[in-house]
Amino acid sequence: MNKTFLFFLIVLFQATTVMKVFACTNFIVTKGASKDGSVMVVYTCDGEFHPSLRVVPAADYKPGEMLQIKDWSGNVLGEIKQALHTYAIVGPHMNEHQVSIGETTFGGRAELVNSSNLLHYWTLMQLTLKRSKTALEAVKTLTALAEEYGYKSEGESFSIADPNEAWILEMIGTGKKGKGAIWVARRIPDGYVSAHANKSRIGEFPLDDPENCLYSKNVIDFAIKKGYYNPESGEPFRFNEAYDPSNPSNLRYCESRVWSLFNRCAPSLKLSTDYHRGVEGADRYPLWIKPDSKLNVEAVSYLIRDHYEGTDFDMTKGIEAGPFGSPNRCRPLVLDVDGKTAVWERPISTRNTAFSFIAQSRSWLPNEIGGVLWYGYDDTYYTCYTPVYCCTKEIPKVWGQGSLQKFSWDSAWWIFNFVSNFSDLRYSDMIQDIQKVQRELEQKFVAYIPAMDKAAGELYKINPKLATDFLSDFSNDQLDMVAERWTELAEHLITKYNDGYIKDENGNAQTVGYPQEWLKKVMKDKPGHILPVWEKEKALEPSNY
């Protein structure tokens, strides 16, 4: 099975049901909520597939040309009108005009999926990035394509941003015999942040504010027709409850992540845990909030590295975390234990993340300099967000190759996966080694960017091409360097942590053993079984053991 077909199967499975997939998380920061006036979109793409960082160049086409839409096996599903000019994309998640798009699948009502339609959400994202200069244009392009050619996927939430504003767009199909789509889009007020995590989040929305809210003509009438909403109930129409009804299961799985993001960037709100724990009558979380302090890239990367540490849901605590406090849990998340249903928590940081990014758009700079895609492979907690300018012309080979079926040191994705998987053997110790390198590199990148912007700006005045070549070379150099450093980190970890010992700074193996807290739990669970008990003598380990 080749990697593209495997990827198609994974994504198709991902769109089947929210509760059985790895799913995704998005976080959106508006200009007024960021320290420097950036607009930022976070997208964690959580699925078990081998991604490829790449560049899609701009292109020109003749009038009347058609674009074939194919599945991941190369089969032609249909065709649409080709644009006369398409824009370059890096990632491919951000285009040359600093427009970026992220997504999370909310699933919603299964009967509204029409698999015979033409355009899946990922196809819509790519087509939209190729055809849009602004976030508003992207909203209109994506929805127009879905309405003209038919929406194929389940319910989807999109984050759409440019250097000046950000929108959240939610879309679902119209059923087996329907063609278009049902959708609503809201502009996030400046100074606020928003988030979504596999649960539709747009509830009530204004019907008479076209500058800040757009929607399909059928959004309410269709819900009434299908019995999803009764206008005589006295309740206001809410998109999320009509098309993605809440239940304790999806609230826990999805809204817990939204709560964690909001709770940590605005602790003053003291948001209750009741809603994401499914407590009846609990207050919903707002669609957007104002953070207690303005955010930069570093702060955003901190927010999306989370296992609910320091809360009642802390995944590094308890017997399930093992002796070394690992927050990672094997799938499935829903368990059957002696006929009873149990669930693991679903955090923002998950070992199943294929890639993630922080797309940063900056209005005070030329597009070629303003757009930066901070990109990372694998789990957000372990990755290293590396700056890639949106004008980058090519990507190093190590970041664009590899297969899920075969490990390779020539694949950056596999290098990052090796580090995160190996560190799970002794998480509490190894994560410190990983974060030391992570912080060193990311802090260096943050320090580099202003100098790179300034130098590129001077070159831009002389010749814009010189500036784009300069930034493209810089991006590639950092990507190459990160892949090399992470390979060195992998080799360091497997050398330092070997056979249950930990080597000191001189390379001498030290017996460290297990934490006392965990050993006490073991002895309590099996008293007198794990170790014999001596009342007067102390057990001695042979020196040559």
Coordinates of C-alpha atoms in Angstrom, one line a residue:
M1 CA 0.0 0.0 0.0
N2 CA 1.6 3.3 -1.0
K3 CA 1.6 6.3 1.4
T4 CA -0.9 8.4 -0.6
F5 CA -3.5 5.7 -0.6
L6 CA -2.8 5.0 3.1
F7 CA -3.2 8.7 3.9
F8 CA -6.5 8.7 2.0
L9 CA -7.8 5.8 4.1
I10 CA -6.7 7.4 7.3
V11 CA -8.4 10.8 6.4
L12 CA -11.5 9.0 5.2
F13 CA -11.6 7.1 8.5
Q14 CA -11.0 10.3 10.4
A15 CA -14.1 11.8 8.8
T16 CA -16.3 8.9 9.8
T17 CA -16.9 9.5 13.5
V18 CA -15.4 12.0 16.0
M19 CA -15.3 9.6 18.9
K20 CA -13.3 6.9 17.1
V21 CA -10.6 9.0 15.5
F22 CA -7.6 10.9 16.5
A23 CA -9.0 14.3 15.4
C24 CA -7.6 17.8 15.7
T25 CA -7.4 21.0 17.7
N26 CA -7.4 24.7 16.5
F27 CA -6.6 27.9 18.3
I28 CA -7.1 31.4 16.8
V29 CA -5.5 34.6 17.9
T30 CA -6.6 38.0 16.5
K31 CA -4.4 41.1 16.0
G32 CA -5.5 42.8 19.1
A33 CA -4.9 39.6 21.2
S34 CA -1.2 39.3 20.1
K35 CA 1.7 41.2 21.4
D36 CA 3.0 42.4 18.1
G37 CA -0.3 42.6 16.1
S38 CA 0.1 39.2 14.4
V39 CA -2.9 37.1 13.5
M40 CA -2.2 33.4 14.4
V41 CA -3.9 30.1 13.6
V42 CA -2.9 26.9 15.3
Y43 CA -3.7 23.6 13.6
T44 CA -2.8 20.2 15.2
C45 CA -3.5 17.5 12.6
D46 CA -4.0 14.4 14.7
G47 CA -4.0 11.2 12.6
E48 CA -1.8 8.2 12.1
F49 CA -0.3 9.0 8.7
H50 CA 3.1 10.2 7.3
P51 CA 2.7 13.9 6.3
S52 CA 4.9 15.7 3.9
L53 CA 6.0 19.3 4.2
R54 CA 6.0 20.8 0.7
V55 CA 5.6 23.8 -1.5
V56 CA 2.9 24.2 -4.2
P57 CA 4.0 26.9 -6.7
A58 CA 1.8 29.5 -8.2
A59 CA 0.5 28.8 -11.7
D60 CA -1.4 30.3 -14.6
Y61 CA -4.1 28.6 -16.7
K62 CA -6.0 29.3 -19.9
P63 CA -9.6 30.4 -20.0
G64 CA -12.0 27.5 -20.0
E65 CA -9.5 25.0 -18.5
M66 CA -10.9 22.4 -16.1
L67 CA -9.3 21.0 -13.0
Q68 CA -9.7 17.3 -12.3
I69 CA -10.6 16.3 -8.8
K70 CA -9.0 13.0 -7.8
D71 CA -9.0 10.8 -4.8
W72 CA -5.8 9.7 -3.0
S73 CA -5.6 6.7 -5.4
G74 CA -5.6 8.9 -8.5
N75 CA -9.1 8.1 -9.6
V76 CA -10.9 11.1 -11.2
L77 CA -14.0 12.0 -9.2
G78 CA -15.1 14.9 -11.4
E79 CA -13.9 18.3 -12.5
I80 CA -14.4 22.0 -11.7
K81 CA -13.5 25.2 -13.5
Q82 CA -9.9 26.1 -13.1
A83 CA -8.8 29.6 -11.9
L84 CA -6.9 31.7 -14.3
H85 CA -4.2 32.1 -11.7
T86 CA -3.5 30.1 -8.5
Y87 CA -1.3 31.3 -5.6
A88 CA 1.7 29.6 -4.1
I89 CA 1.2 27.6 -0.9
V90 CA 3.7 26.4 1.7
G91 CA 2.9 23.6 4.0
P92 CA 0.6 23.4 2.1
H93 CA -1.3 25.4 4.7
M94 CA -0.5 29.1 4.1
N95 CA -0.4 30.9 0.9
E96 CA 1.8 33.7 -0.5
H97 CA -0.8 36.3 0.7
Q98 CA -0.5 35.1 4.3
V99 CA -3.9 33.5 4.2
S100 CA -3.9 30.3 6.4
I101 CA -6.6 27.6 7.0
G102 CA -6.9 25.0 9.8
E103 CA -9.7 22.6 10.6
T104 CA -11.3 20.2 13.0
T105 CA -13.9 17.6 12.1
F106 CA -17.1 17.7 14.3
G107 CA -19.0 15.0 12.4
G108 CA -22.5 16.1 13.4
R109 CA -25.5 14.4 12.0
A110 CA -24.4 11.4 10.0
E111 CA -27.5 11.4 7.8
L112 CA -26.3 14.7 6.2
V113 CA -23.2 13.2 4.6
N114 CA -23.4 12.7 0.8
S115 CA -20.4 10.7 -0.3
S116 CA -21.4 11.1 -3.9
N117 CA -20.7 14.8 -3.9
L118 CA -17.4 16.1 -5.2
L119 CA -15.5 18.1 -2.7
H120 CA -14.0 16.9 0.6
Y121 CA -13.0 19.4 3.2
W122 CA -9.3 18.9 2.5
T123 CA -9.8 19.6 -1.2
L124 CA -11.8 22.7 -0.4
M125 CA -9.0 23.9 1.8
Q126 CA -6.4 23.5 -0.9
L127 CA -8.6 25.1 -3.6
T128 CA -9.4 28.0 -1.3
L129 CA -5.8 28.7 -0.5
K130 CA -4.9 28.7 -4.2
R131 CA -7.7 31.2 -5.0
S132 CA -7.9 33.7 -2.0
K133 CA -6.0 36.9 -1.1
T134 CA -7.9 37.6 2.2
A135 CA -9.7 35.6 4.9
L136 CA -13.0 37.0 3.8
E137 CA -12.4 36.0 0.2
A138 CA -11.4 32.6 1.5
V139 CA -14.7 32.2 3.4
K140 CA -16.6 33.2 0.3
T141 CA -14.5 31.0 -2.0
L142 CA -14.8 27.9 0.1
T143 CA -18.5 28.2 0.6
A144 CA -19.2 29.0 -3.0
L145 CA -17.2 25.9 -4.2
A146 CA -19.1 23.7 -1.7
E147 CA -22.5 25.0 -2.8
E148 CA -21.7 24.8 -6.6
Y149 CA -20.0 21.4 -6.7
G150 CA -21.3 19.7 -3.5
Y151 CA -19.8 19.1 -0.1
K152 CA -18.7 15.5 0.5
S153 CA -17.4 15.4 4.1
E154 CA -19.0 15.4 7.5
G155 CA -19.4 18.4 9.7
E156 CA -16.3 20.6 9.7
S157 CA -15.0 23.7 11.6
F158 CA -12.5 25.8 9.7
S159 CA -10.1 28.5 11.1
I160 CA -9.4 31.1 8.4
A161 CA -7.1 34.0 8.8
D162 CA -5.1 36.7 7.0
P163 CA -2.8 39.5 8.3
N164 CA -5.8 41.6 9.5
E165 CA -8.6 39.3 10.7
A166 CA -9.7 35.8 11.5
W167 CA -13.0 33.9 10.9
I168 CA -14.4 30.6 12.1
L169 CA -16.5 28.8 9.5
E170 CA -18.7 25.7 10.2
M171 CA -20.1 23.5 7.5
I172 CA -22.1 20.4 7.1
G173 CA -23.8 18.6 4.2
T174 CA -27.4 18.4 3.1
G175 CA -27.9 14.6 3.0
K176 CA -27.7 11.8 0.5
K177 CA -29.8 13.6 -2.1
G178 CA -28.5 17.0 -1.4
K179 CA -25.7 18.8 -3.3
G180 CA -24.7 22.0 -1.6
A181 CA -23.8 22.7 2.0
I182 CA -25.2 24.3 5.2
W183 CA -22.8 26.7 6.9
V184 CA -22.3 29.8 9.0
A185 CA -19.2 31.9 9.4
R186 CA -18.3 34.5 12.1
R187 CA -15.6 37.1 12.2
I188 CA -13.7 36.9 15.5
P189 CA -13.7 40.3 17.2
D190 CA -10.3 42.0 17.4
G191 CA -8.6 41.5 20.7
Y192 CA -10.1 38.0 21.2
V193 CA -9.1 34.4 20.8
S194 CA -11.2 31.4 19.8
A195 CA -10.8 27.6 19.7
H196 CA -12.5 24.5 18.4
A197 CA -11.8 20.8 18.9
N198 CA -14.1 18.4 17.0
K199 CA -17.3 20.0 18.3
S200 CA -19.3 22.6 16.5
R201 CA -19.0 25.8 18.5
I202 CA -21.1 28.5 16.7
G203 CA -24.4 28.7 18.6
E204 CA -26.6 31.8 18.1
F205 CA -25.5 34.2 15.4
P206 CA -26.8 37.5 14.0
L207 CA -28.9 37.4 10.8
D208 CA -28.3 41.1 9.9
D209 CA -24.6 41.7 10.3
P210 CA -23.0 40.8 7.0
E211 CA -19.7 42.4 7.9
N212 CA -19.2 40.0 10.8
C213 CA -21.5 37.0 10.0
L214 CA -22.3 35.1 6.8
Y215 CA -24.4 32.1 6.4
S216 CA -26.2 29.9 3.9
K217 CA -29.8 30.7 3.0
N218 CA -31.0 27.3 4.1
V219 CA -29.2 27.2 7.5
I220 CA -32.4 27.6 9.6
D221 CA -35.1 26.4 7.2
F222 CA -33.3 23.1 6.6
A223 CA -33.0 22.5 10.4
I224 CA -36.8 23.2 10.8
K225 CA -37.6 20.9 7.9
K226 CA -35.5 18.0 9.3
G227 CA -36.9 18.5 12.8
Y228 CA -33.5 19.6 14.3
Y229 CA -35.1 22.9 15.5
N230 CA -38.6 23.9 16.5
P231 CA -39.1 27.7 16.2
E232 CA -42.1 27.4 18.5
S233 CA -39.9 26.1 21.3
G234 CA -39.0 29.5 22.5
E235 CA -35.4 28.7 22.2
P236 CA -33.1 30.7 19.9
F237 CA -31.7 28.9 16.9
R238 CA -28.2 27.5 17.6
F239 CA -26.2 26.1 14.7
N240 CA -24.2 23.8 16.9
E241 CA -27.2 22.2 18.7
A242 CA -29.1 21.8 15.5
Y243 CA -26.4 20.1 13.5
D244 CA -24.1 18.7 16.2
P245 CA -26.1 18.0 19.3
S246 CA -24.2 17.9 22.6
N247 CA -23.9 14.9 24.8
P248 CA -21.6 14.0 27.8
S249 CA -19.4 12.0 25.5
N250 CA -18.6 14.6 22.9
L251 CA -18.4 17.4 25.5
R252 CA -15.7 15.5 27.4
Y253 CA -13.8 14.5 24.3
C254 CA -13.9 17.9 22.6
E255 CA -14.8 20.8 25.0
S256 CA -12.2 19.7 27.5
R257 CA -9.5 20.9 25.1
V258 CA -11.3 24.2 24.5
W259 CA -11.7 24.7 28.3
S260 CA -7.9 24.0 28.8
L261 CA -6.9 26.6 26.2
F262 CA -9.3 29.3 27.5
N263 CA -8.6 28.5 31.2
R264 CA -4.8 28.9 30.7
C265 CA -4.9 32.1 28.6
A266 CA -7.6 33.7 30.8
P267 CA -7.5 32.2 34.3
S268 CA -9.4 35.3 35.5
L269 CA -12.6 34.0 33.9
K270 CA -12.5 31.0 36.3
L271 CA -14.3 28.8 33.7
S272 CA -16.0 25.9 35.3
T273 CA -15.2 22.3 34.4
D274 CA -18.9 21.5 34.6
Y275 CA -19.7 22.0 30.9
H276 CA -17.0 19.7 29.5
R277 CA -17.8 17.1 32.2
G278 CA -21.4 17.0 30.9
V279 CA -23.1 18.5 33.9
E280 CA -26.7 19.2 33.0
G281 CA -27.5 23.0 32.8
A282 CA -23.9 24.0 32.9
D283 CA -22.9 27.3 31.2
R284 CA -21.5 26.9 27.7
Y285 CA -18.1 28.2 26.9
P286 CA -18.0 31.4 24.8
L287 CA -17.1 31.2 21.2
W288 CA -14.3 33.6 21.9
I289 CA -12.7 35.2 25.0
K290 CA -10.3 38.0 25.7
P291 CA -7.0 36.6 27.1
D292 CA -5.7 38.1 30.3
S293 CA -2.5 39.2 28.5
K294 CA -1.5 39.4 24.9
L295 CA 0.1 36.4 23.3
N296 CA 3.2 35.8 21.2
V297 CA 4.4 32.7 19.3
E298 CA 6.1 31.4 22.4
A299 CA 3.0 31.8 24.5
V300 CA 0.9 30.1 21.9
S301 CA 3.3 27.1 21.6
Y302 CA 3.0 26.8 25.4
L303 CA -0.8 26.7 25.3
I304 CA -0.9 23.9 22.7
R305 CA 1.5 21.8 24.8
D306 CA -0.8 20.4 27.3
H307 CA -1.9 17.2 29.1
Y308 CA -4.0 19.1 31.6
E309 CA -1.0 19.5 33.9
G310 CA -1.8 21.1 37.2
T311 CA -5.6 20.3 37.0
D312 CA -7.8 17.6 38.3
F313 CA -7.3 15.9 34.9
D314 CA -3.5 15.9 35.0
M315 CA -2.4 12.9 32.8
T316 CA 1.1 12.8 34.3
K317 CA -0.4 11.7 37.7
G318 CA -1.9 8.5 38.9
I319 CA -1.1 4.8 38.4
E320 CA -2.2 5.1 34.8
A321 CA 0.8 7.4 34.2
G322 CA 3.2 4.5 35.2
P323 CA 6.3 5.0 37.3
F324 CA 7.7 7.9 35.2
G325 CA 4.6 10.0 34.9
S326 CA 3.8 9.5 31.2
P327 CA 0.8 11.4 29.9
N328 CA 0.5 9.1 26.8
R329 CA -2.3 6.6 26.6
C330 CA -2.7 3.9 24.0
R331 CA -5.8 3.9 21.8
P332 CA -8.7 3.3 22.0
L333 CA -9.7 6.0 24.4
V334 CA -13.0 4.3 25.2
L335 CA -12.5 1.1 27.2
D336 CA -14.5 -1.9 28.2
V337 CA -13.4 -3.0 31.7
D338 CA -15.3 -5.9 33.1
G339 CA -18.4 -4.9 31.3
K340 CA -18.1 -1.2 32.4
T341 CA -17.2 1.7 30.0
A342 CA -14.2 3.8 30.9
V343 CA -12.4 6.5 29.0
W344 CA -9.0 8.1 29.0
E345 CA -8.8 11.9 28.8
R346 CA -8.1 13.4 25.4
P347 CA -5.5 16.2 25.7
I348 CA -4.4 18.8 23.1
S349 CA -0.9 17.1 23.0
T350 CA -1.3 13.6 21.7
R351 CA 1.2 11.1 20.4
N352 CA -1.1 10.7 17.3
T353 CA -0.4 14.1 16.0
A354 CA 1.1 13.9 12.5
F355 CA 2.0 17.5 12.2
S356 CA 1.1 20.9 13.6
F357 CA 1.7 24.5 12.9
I358 CA 1.3 28.1 14.1
A359 CA 0.6 30.2 11.1
Q360 CA 1.6 33.8 11.8
S361 CA 0.4 36.6 9.5
R362 CA 1.8 40.2 10.0
S363 CA 0.1 43.1 8.3
W364 CA 3.0 45.7 8.6
L365 CA 5.3 43.7 6.4
P366 CA 5.2 42.7 2.7
N367 CA 3.5 39.4 2.2
E368 CA 6.7 37.6 1.3
I369 CA 8.2 38.6 4.7
G370 CA 5.1 38.8 6.8
G371 CA 3.9 35.2 6.6
V372 CA 5.7 32.6 8.8
L373 CA 4.6 29.0 9.2
W374 CA 6.0 27.7 12.5
Y375 CA 5.9 24.0 11.6
G376 CA 6.5 20.8 13.6
Y377 CA 6.1 17.1 13.1
D378 CA 4.6 14.7 15.7
D379 CA 3.3 15.4 19.2
T380 CA 3.1 19.1 20.0
Y381 CA 4.8 18.5 23.4
Y382 CA 7.9 17.0 21.8
T383 CA 8.2 18.9 18.5
C384 CA 10.3 21.9 17.6
Y385 CA 8.4 24.7 15.9
T386 CA 10.6 25.8 13.0
P387 CA 10.0 29.0 11.1
V388 CA 9.2 28.7 7.4
Y389 CA 8.5 31.9 5.5
C390 CA 5.5 31.8 3.2
C391 CA 7.7 32.8 0.2
T392 CA 9.8 29.6 0.6
K393 CA 10.4 28.0 -2.8
E394 CA 11.4 24.5 -1.8
I395 CA 11.6 22.2 1.2
P396 CA 14.6 20.0 2.2
K397 CA 14.2 16.5 1.1
V398 CA 14.3 15.1 4.7
W399 CA 11.1 17.0 5.5
G400 CA 9.2 15.7 2.4
Q401 CA 10.0 12.0 2.3
G402 CA 9.3 8.8 4.1
S403 CA 6.7 6.1 4.6
L404 CA 4.6 5.0 7.5
Q405 CA 5.6 1.5 6.7
K406 CA 9.4 1.8 7.1
F407 CA 11.5 3.7 9.6
S408 CA 14.2 5.9 8.2
W409 CA 16.7 8.4 9.6
D410 CA 16.3 10.2 6.3
S411 CA 12.7 11.2 7.2
A412 CA 12.2 14.1 9.7
W413 CA 8.8 12.7 10.6
W414 CA 10.4 9.4 11.7
I415 CA 13.2 11.2 13.6
F416 CA 10.7 13.1 15.7
N417 CA 8.6 10.0 16.2
F418 CA 11.6 8.1 17.4
V419 CA 12.4 10.7 20.0
S420 CA 8.8 10.9 21.4
N421 CA 8.3 7.1 21.4
F422 CA 11.7 6.3 23.0
S423 CA 11.2 8.9 25.7
D424 CA 8.0 7.2 26.9
L425 CA 10.3 4.6 28.5
R426 CA 11.3 7.1 31.1
Y427 CA 9.2 10.2 30.4
S428 CA 9.8 12.2 33.6
D429 CA 13.6 12.3 32.9
M430 CA 13.8 12.3 29.1
I431 CA 11.3 15.1 28.6
Q432 CA 13.8 17.4 30.4
D433 CA 16.5 16.5 27.9
I434 CA 14.1 17.1 25.0
Q435 CA 12.7 20.4 26.3
K436 CA 16.3 21.7 26.8
V437 CA 17.0 21.3 23.1
Q438 CA 13.4 22.4 22.2
R439 CA 13.7 25.6 24.2
E440 CA 17.2 26.3 22.9
L441 CA 16.2 26.1 19.3
E442 CA 12.8 27.8 19.5
Q443 CA 14.2 30.7 21.5
K444 CA 16.9 31.1 19.0
F445 CA 14.4 31.2 16.1
V446 CA 12.3 33.8 17.9
A447 CA 15.4 35.9 18.3
Y448 CA 16.4 35.4 14.7
I449 CA 13.1 36.5 13.1
P450 CA 13.3 40.3 13.7
A451 CA 16.8 40.4 12.3
M452 CA 15.7 38.3 9.3
D453 CA 12.7 40.6 8.8
K454 CA 14.9 43.7 8.8
A455 CA 17.5 42.2 6.4
A456 CA 14.9 40.9 4.1
G457 CA 13.1 44.3 4.2
E458 CA 16.3 46.1 3.0
L459 CA 16.7 43.5 0.2
Y460 CA 13.0 43.9 -0.7
K461 CA 13.6 47.6 -1.4
I462 CA 16.3 46.7 -3.9
N463 CA 14.8 43.6 -5.4
P464 CA 11.8 41.6 -4.0
K465 CA 13.3 38.4 -5.5
L466 CA 16.5 38.9 -3.5
A467 CA 14.4 39.0 -0.4
T468 CA 12.4 35.9 -1.2
D469 CA 15.5 33.9 -2.1
F470 CA 17.2 35.1 1.2
L471 CA 14.2 34.0 3.3
S472 CA 13.8 30.8 1.4
D473 CA 17.4 29.9 2.0
F474 CA 17.0 30.8 5.7
S475 CA 13.9 28.6 6.1
N476 CA 15.7 25.6 4.5
D477 CA 18.8 26.1 6.6
Q478 CA 16.7 26.0 9.8
L479 CA 14.8 22.9 8.7
D480 CA 18.0 21.1 7.9
M481 CA 19.5 22.1 11.2
V482 CA 16.5 21.0 13.2
A483 CA 16.5 17.5 11.5
E484 CA 20.2 17.2 12.3
R485 CA 19.8 18.3 15.9
W486 CA 16.9 16.0 16.5
T487 CA 18.9 13.1 15.1
E488 CA 21.6 14.0 17.6
L489 CA 19.0 14.2 20.4
A490 CA 17.8 10.7 19.5
E491 CA 21.3 9.3 19.6
H492 CA 21.9 11.1 22.9
L493 CA 18.8 9.7 24.5
I494 CA 19.4 6.1 23.5
T495 CA 23.0 6.4 24.8
K496 CA 22.2 8.1 28.1
Y497 CA 19.2 6.0 29.0
N498 CA 20.3 2.4 28.4
D499 CA 19.4 -0.9 30.0
G500 CA 17.6 0.8 32.8
Y501 CA 20.6 2.9 33.8
I502 CA 21.2 6.7 33.4
K503 CA 24.6 7.8 32.4
D504 CA 26.0 10.8 34.2
E505 CA 28.0 13.7 32.6
N506 CA 31.1 11.5 32.6
G507 CA 29.3 8.7 30.8
N508 CA 29.2 6.4 33.9
A509 CA 26.0 4.3 34.3
Q510 CA 24.1 5.2 37.4
T511 CA 21.5 3.1 39.1
V512 CA 18.5 5.3 39.5
G513 CA 15.5 2.9 39.7
Y514 CA 11.9 3.9 40.3
P515 CA 10.3 6.9 42.1
Q516 CA 9.5 6.2 45.7
E517 CA 5.9 7.2 45.2
W518 CA 5.3 4.6 42.6
L519 CA 7.2 1.9 44.6
K520 CA 4.8 2.5 47.5
K521 CA 1.8 1.9 45.2
V522 CA 3.4 -1.3 44.0
M523 CA 4.0 -2.6 47.6
K524 CA 0.5 -1.6 48.6
D525 CA -0.9 -3.5 45.6
K526 CA 1.1 -6.7 46.2
P527 CA 2.4 -6.6 49.8
G528 CA 5.2 -9.2 50.4
H529 CA 5.0 -10.4 46.8
I530 CA 7.2 -8.1 44.8
L531 CA 9.9 -8.1 47.5
P532 CA 10.5 -10.4 50.5
V533 CA 10.4 -8.6 53.9
W534 CA 13.3 -8.8 56.3
E535 CA 12.6 -7.6 59.8
K536 CA 16.2 -7.2 60.9
E537 CA 18.3 -7.6 57.7
K538 CA 18.5 -5.3 54.8
A539 CA 18.4 -6.9 51.3
L540 CA 21.7 -6.3 49.5
E541 CA 22.1 -6.3 45.7
P542 CA 25.2 -8.2 44.6
S543 CA 27.8 -5.7 43.5
N544 CA 28.5 -7.6 40.3
Y545 CA 24.8 -8.0 39.3

